[in-house]
Amino acid sequence: IYSSNSMSASVYYSQDNTVVPDPAVTYHCTRDSIFLIEGDLTLYPDFVNDGDSACMFIVKGTTYIRENGDQEDNQDIVDAFIITTNFVSDKEHSDDQLIINGGLIIGNNANFLRNINYNSTLTLHPYTPSELIKYEGARYISKFNKILKVPTTLTIKETN
C-alpha cells in the first residue's frame, strides 16, 4: 500500500488484493483516511473509528467482510464508508451480526449471506437483522469534501 499524507486526510493506494486487518486484531482508524484499492478488499471486523476519525474504502474489485467469531459480543463492527463494485458478507452460518456504521455503495452484485438465525431449533435473535447498515453519508461528505466532490443530490435505495 502506497500512502500520502499531504491533504486533510491520509490517502492509501494499493494495486493488489488487500486484507485489513489481521483477523485476530481490532483495527482502529485513528486518522481520516481513504483507501483506494484496485483489487479485492477483505475486511475482518472489528474495524472501528477512534474519536471523530473516518475511513473510506473505494474498491475496484469485490469487498469481502468476513466473520470474526472470536468475540463475545455477537457483533462484527465495521466503521467505514465503502464504495465497491461487488460486495460479499459471509459467512452463512454466523452467530455474529454485521453492523456497518457509515455506508455501502455497490456498483454490481451484492451477496448478504449472513444468517444469525440459521439454527431453526435455537433462534437466538428472532427480530435482529443479520446485517445492519447505519447510514452516515453526511458525516463522510463533510470529512472528505476537499478530496471528493460533494454530490448535489443524494438518494438511498433499500433492498431486501
PDB file of N, CA and C in Angstrom, residues 4-12 31-34 54 143-144 147:
ATOM      1  N   SER A   4      -0.077   8.695   1.151  1.00  0.00           N
ATOM      2  CA  SER A   4       0.197  10.123   1.032  1.00  0.00           C
ATOM      3  C   SER A   4      -0.554  10.829   2.154  1.00  0.00           C
ATOM      4  N   ASN A   5       0.116  11.715   2.857  1.00  0.00           N
ATOM      5  CA  ASN A   5      -0.500  12.454   3.952  1.00  0.00           C
ATOM      6  C   ASN A   5      -0.535  13.954   3.662  1.00  0.00           C
ATOM      7  N   SER A   6      -0.467  14.342   2.387  1.00  0.00           N
ATOM      8  CA  SER A   6      -0.336  15.750   2.049  1.00  0.00           C
ATOM      9  C   SER A   6      -1.655  16.520   2.099  1.00  0.00           C
ATOM     10  N   MET A   7      -2.791  15.828   2.218  1.00  0.00           N
ATOM     11  CA  MET A   7      -4.089  16.506   2.235  1.00  0.00           C
ATOM     12  C   MET A   7      -4.656  16.479   3.655  1.00  0.00           C
ATOM     13  N   SER A   8      -5.921  16.861   3.760  1.00  0.00           N
ATOM     14  CA  SER A   8      -6.553  16.868   5.066  1.00  0.00           C
ATOM     15  C   SER A   8      -6.818  15.455   5.577  1.00  0.00           C
ATOM     16  N   ALA A   9      -6.614  14.463   4.724  1.00  0.00           N
ATOM     17  CA  ALA A   9      -6.787  13.064   5.109  1.00  0.00           C
ATOM     18  C   ALA A   9      -5.650  12.256   4.507  1.00  0.00           C
ATOM     19  N   SER A  10      -5.380  11.122   5.101  1.00  0.00           N
ATOM     20  CA  SER A  10      -4.404  10.208   4.516  1.00  0.00           C
ATOM     21  C   SER A  10      -5.068   9.471   3.360  1.00  0.00           C
ATOM     22  N   VAL A  11      -4.319   9.283   2.274  1.00  0.00           N
ATOM     23  CA  VAL A  11      -4.817   8.533   1.126  1.00  0.00           C
ATOM     24  C   VAL A  11      -3.859   7.379   0.890  1.00  0.00           C
ATOM     25  N   TYR A  12      -4.410   6.172   0.838  1.00  0.00           N
ATOM     26  CA  TYR A  12      -3.627   4.966   0.624  1.00  0.00           C
ATOM     27  C   TYR A  12      -4.049   4.334  -0.688  1.00  0.00           C
ATOM     28  N   ARG A  31      -7.120   8.216  12.043  1.00  0.00           N
ATOM     29  CA  ARG A  31      -6.997   9.448  11.249  1.00  0.00           C
ATOM     30  C   ARG A  31      -7.926   9.326  10.059  1.00  0.00           C
ATOM     31  N   ASP A  32      -8.482  10.440   9.606  1.00  0.00           N
ATOM     32  CA  ASP A  32      -9.321  10.420   8.411  1.00  0.00           C
ATOM     33  C   ASP A  32      -8.499   9.839   7.265  1.00  0.00           C
ATOM     34  N   SER A  33      -9.010   8.762   6.655  1.00  0.00           N
ATOM     35  CA  SER A  33      -8.243   8.033   5.648  1.00  0.00           C
ATOM     36  C   SER A  33      -9.144   7.540   4.527  1.00  0.00           C
ATOM     37  N   ILE A  34      -8.601   7.578   3.314  1.00  0.00           N
ATOM     38  CA  ILE A  34      -9.257   6.998   2.149  1.00  0.00           C
ATOM     39  C   ILE A  34      -8.336   5.915   1.604  1.00  0.00           C
ATOM     40  N   ALA A  54     -12.507   9.012  10.466  1.00  0.00           N
ATOM     41  CA  ALA A  54     -13.364   8.338   9.489  1.00  0.00           C
ATOM     42  C   ALA A  54     -12.493   7.645   8.447  1.00  0.00           C
ATOM     43  N   LYS A 143     -16.392  15.133   5.970  1.00  0.00           N
ATOM     44  CA  LYS A 143     -14.994  14.787   6.263  1.00  0.00           C
ATOM     45  C   LYS A 143     -14.108  14.887   5.025  1.00  0.00           C
ATOM     46  N   PHE A 144     -14.629  14.411   3.885  1.00  0.00           N
ATOM     47  CA  PHE A 144     -13.800  14.269   2.696  1.00  0.00           C
ATOM     48  C   PHE A 144     -14.194  15.228   1.571  1.00  0.00           C
ATOM     49  N   ILE A 147     -11.542  16.464  -0.858  1.00  0.00           N
ATOM     50  CA  ILE A 147     -10.920  15.452  -1.724  1.00  0.00           C
ATOM     51  C   ILE A 147     -11.925  14.918  -2.738  1.00  0.00           C
TER      52      ILE A 147
END
